[in-house]
PDB file of C-alpha atoms in Angstrom:
ATOM      1  CA  UNK A   1       8.204  16.625  12.338  1.00  0.00           C
ATOM      2  CA  UNK A   2       5.545  13.429  11.534  1.00  0.00           C
ATOM      3  CA  UNK A   3       5.229  10.531  13.160  1.00  0.00           C
ATOM      4  CA  UNK A   4       4.510   6.957  13.263  1.00  0.00           C
ATOM      5  CA  UNK A   5       0.613   7.827  13.719  1.00  0.00           C
ATOM      6  CA  UNK A   6       0.763   9.898  10.314  1.00  0.00           C
ATOM      7  CA  UNK A   7       2.438   6.540   8.704  1.00  0.00           C
ATOM      8  CA  UNK A   8      -0.690   4.587   9.985  1.00  0.00           C
ATOM      9  CA  UNK A   9      -3.249   7.342   9.123  1.00  0.00           C
ATOM     10  CA  UNK A  10      -2.300   7.218   5.113  1.00  0.00           C
ATOM     11  CA  UNK A  11      -1.734   3.499   5.255  1.00  0.00           C
ATOM     12  CA  UNK A  12      -5.231   2.607   6.468  1.00  0.00           C
ATOM     13  CA  UNK A  13      -6.805   5.205   4.899  1.00  0.00           C
ATOM     14  CA  UNK A  14      -5.486   4.395   1.416  1.00  0.00           C
ATOM     15  CA  UNK A  15      -6.143   0.504   1.981  1.00  0.00           C
ATOM     16  CA  UNK A  16      -9.665   0.917   3.126  1.00  0.00           C
ATOM     17  CA  UNK A  17     -10.623   2.833   0.100  1.00  0.00           C
ATOM     18  CA  UNK A  18      -8.841   0.267  -1.808  1.00  0.00           C
ATOM     19  CA  UNK A  19     -10.543  -2.811  -0.134  1.00  0.00           C
ATOM     20  CA  UNK A  20     -13.892  -0.943  -0.562  1.00  0.00           C
ATOM     21  CA  UNK A  21     -13.494   0.068  -4.058  1.00  0.00           C
ATOM     22  CA  UNK A  22     -12.289  -3.616  -5.216  1.00  0.00           C
ATOM     23  CA  UNK A  23     -15.090  -5.616  -3.443  1.00  0.00           C
ATOM     24  CA  UNK A  24     -17.718  -3.756  -4.217  1.00  0.00           C
ATOM     25  CA  UNK A  25     -17.626  -2.949  -8.169  1.00  0.00           C
ATOM     26  CA  UNK A  26     -14.437  -5.121  -9.259  1.00  0.00           C
ATOM     27  CA  UNK A  27     -14.097  -3.486 -13.402  1.00  0.00           C
ATOM     28  CA  UNK A  28     -11.013  -2.566 -15.172  1.00  0.00           C
ATOM     29  CA  UNK A  29     -11.764   1.096 -13.814  1.00  0.00           C
ATOM     30  CA  UNK A  30     -12.004   0.139 -10.476  1.00  0.00           C
ATOM     31  CA  UNK A  31      -8.501  -1.315 -10.289  1.00  0.00           C
ATOM     32  CA  UNK A  32      -6.742   1.535 -12.153  1.00  0.00           C
ATOM     33  CA  UNK A  33      -8.596   4.130  -9.587  1.00  0.00           C
ATOM     34  CA  UNK A  34      -7.510   1.911  -6.991  1.00  0.00           C
ATOM     35  CA  UNK A  35      -3.887   2.261  -8.107  1.00  0.00           C
ATOM     36  CA  UNK A  36      -4.029   5.579  -8.453  1.00  0.00           C
ATOM     37  CA  UNK A  37      -5.122   5.780  -4.951  1.00  0.00           C
ATOM     38  CA  UNK A  38      -2.316   3.828  -4.332  1.00  0.00           C
ATOM     39  CA  UNK A  39       0.336   6.329  -6.043  1.00  0.00           C
ATOM     40  CA  UNK A  40      -1.118   8.965  -4.061  1.00  0.00           C
ATOM     41  CA  UNK A  41      -0.626   7.507  -0.887  1.00  0.00           C
ATOM     42  CA  UNK A  42       2.982   6.428  -1.956  1.00  0.00           C
ATOM     43  CA  UNK A  43       3.561  10.247  -2.472  1.00  0.00           C
ATOM     44  CA  UNK A  44       2.195  10.740   0.513  1.00  0.00           C
ATOM     45  CA  UNK A  45       4.465   8.637   2.574  1.00  0.00           C
ATOM     46  CA  UNK A  46       7.676   9.848   0.798  1.00  0.00           C
ATOM     47  CA  UNK A  47       6.946  13.462   1.506  1.00  0.00           C
ATOM     48  CA  UNK A  48       7.020  12.789   5.405  1.00  0.00           C
ATOM     49  CA  UNK A  49       9.659  14.332   7.441  1.00  0.00           C
ATOM     50  CA  UNK A  50      10.326  11.624  10.289  1.00  0.00           C
ATOM     51  CA  UNK A  51      13.089  10.803  12.724  1.00  0.00           C
ATOM     52  CA  UNK A  52      15.642   8.346  12.588  1.00  0.00           C
ATOM     53  CA  UNK A  53      13.518   6.195  14.730  1.00  0.00           C
ATOM     54  CA  UNK A  54      10.337   6.734  12.626  1.00  0.00           C
ATOM     55  CA  UNK A  55      12.259   6.035   9.785  1.00  0.00           C
ATOM     56  CA  UNK A  56      13.294   2.586  10.848  1.00  0.00           C
ATOM     57  CA  UNK A  57      12.134   0.000   8.320  1.00  0.00           C
ATOM     58  CA  UNK A  58      10.114   2.530   6.337  1.00  0.00           C
ATOM     59  CA  UNK A  59      11.381   1.000   2.854  1.00  0.00           C
ATOM     60  CA  UNK A  60       9.905  -2.134   3.541  1.00  0.00           C
ATOM     61  CA  UNK A  61       6.428  -0.270   3.812  1.00  0.00           C
ATOM     62  CA  UNK A  62       7.053   1.550   0.762  1.00  0.00           C
ATOM     63  CA  UNK A  63       8.262  -1.302  -1.183  1.00  0.00           C
ATOM     64  CA  UNK A  64       4.598  -3.160   0.495  1.00  0.00           C
ATOM     65  CA  UNK A  65       2.619  -0.145  -1.225  1.00  0.00           C
ATOM     66  CA  UNK A  66       4.904  -0.583  -4.736  1.00  0.00           C
ATOM     67  CA  UNK A  67       3.335  -4.252  -4.762  1.00  0.00           C
ATOM     68  CA  UNK A  68       0.068  -3.229  -4.017  1.00  0.00           C
ATOM     69  CA  UNK A  69       0.084  -0.987  -6.816  1.00  0.00           C
ATOM     70  CA  UNK A  70       1.633  -3.610  -9.172  1.00  0.00           C
ATOM     71  CA  UNK A  71      -1.384  -6.334  -7.841  1.00  0.00           C
ATOM     72  CA  UNK A  72      -3.820  -3.257  -9.082  1.00  0.00           C
ATOM     73  CA  UNK A  73      -2.012  -2.810 -12.257  1.00  0.00           C
ATOM     74  CA  UNK A  74      -2.039  -6.610 -13.150  1.00  0.00           C
ATOM     75  CA  UNK A  75      -5.904  -6.419 -11.628  1.00  0.00           C
ATOM     76  CA  UNK A  76      -6.640  -4.105 -14.094  1.00  0.00           C
ATOM     77  CA  UNK A  77      -5.344  -5.808 -16.776  1.00  0.00           C
ATOM     78  CA  UNK A  78      -7.079  -8.857 -15.870  1.00  0.00           C
ATOM     79  CA  UNK A  79      -4.415 -10.896 -15.076  1.00  0.00           C
ATOM     80  CA  UNK A  80      -5.190 -12.790 -12.171  1.00  0.00           C
ATOM     81  CA  UNK A  81      -2.147 -14.753 -11.206  1.00  0.00           C
ATOM     82  CA  UNK A  82       0.105 -11.866 -11.365  1.00  0.00           C
ATOM     83  CA  UNK A  83      -2.513  -9.755  -9.113  1.00  0.00           C
ATOM     84  CA  UNK A  84      -2.387 -12.640  -6.504  1.00  0.00           C
ATOM     85  CA  UNK A  85       1.573 -12.769  -6.498  1.00  0.00           C
ATOM     86  CA  UNK A  86       2.001  -8.744  -5.876  1.00  0.00           C
ATOM     87  CA  UNK A  87      -1.231  -9.025  -3.705  1.00  0.00           C
ATOM     88  CA  UNK A  88       0.597 -11.593  -1.339  1.00  0.00           C
ATOM     89  CA  UNK A  89       3.988  -9.860  -1.355  1.00  0.00           C
ATOM     90  CA  UNK A  90       2.171  -6.707  -0.517  1.00  0.00           C
ATOM     91  CA  UNK A  91       0.784  -8.516   2.238  1.00  0.00           C
ATOM     92  CA  UNK A  92       3.763 -10.193   3.805  1.00  0.00           C
ATOM     93  CA  UNK A  93       5.662  -7.200   3.261  1.00  0.00           C
ATOM     94  CA  UNK A  94       3.301  -5.187   5.450  1.00  0.00           C
ATOM     95  CA  UNK A  95       2.843  -7.610   7.929  1.00  0.00           C
ATOM     96  CA  UNK A  96       6.984  -8.044   8.241  1.00  0.00           C
ATOM     97  CA  UNK A  97       7.071  -3.935   8.712  1.00  0.00           C
ATOM     98  CA  UNK A  98       4.448  -4.382  11.411  1.00  0.00           C
ATOM     99  CA  UNK A  99       5.998  -7.227  13.102  1.00  0.00           C
ATOM    100  CA  UNK A 100       9.174  -5.100  13.266  1.00  0.00           C
ATOM    101  CA  UNK A 101       7.917  -1.748  14.066  1.00  0.00           C
ATOM    102  CA  UNK A 102       5.678  -3.138  17.317  1.00  0.00           C
ATOM    103  CA  UNK A 103       8.797  -5.222  18.766  1.00  0.00           C
TER     104      UNK A 103
END
């Protein structure tokens, strides 16, 4: 059975890799690779076996990851406005998830 630490490990690892990729060499290919990393993280999250307590608000975190993927896909297409909108949604959802889980 997995737990919240497993969730945190997947999300932190993915976010660190994505952030490093898009800040060191922002290009179309980099954004596409970063989006692929997010897809892999989404699959890992989906395959976790969580208790009912750990599943609370989990859909919000998965939605945050989807928004991050959409932002990176928009970045790959050069659509900065769409990138910013989806990135902000992703951050808002992730912050709300953290707030709900930590309280």
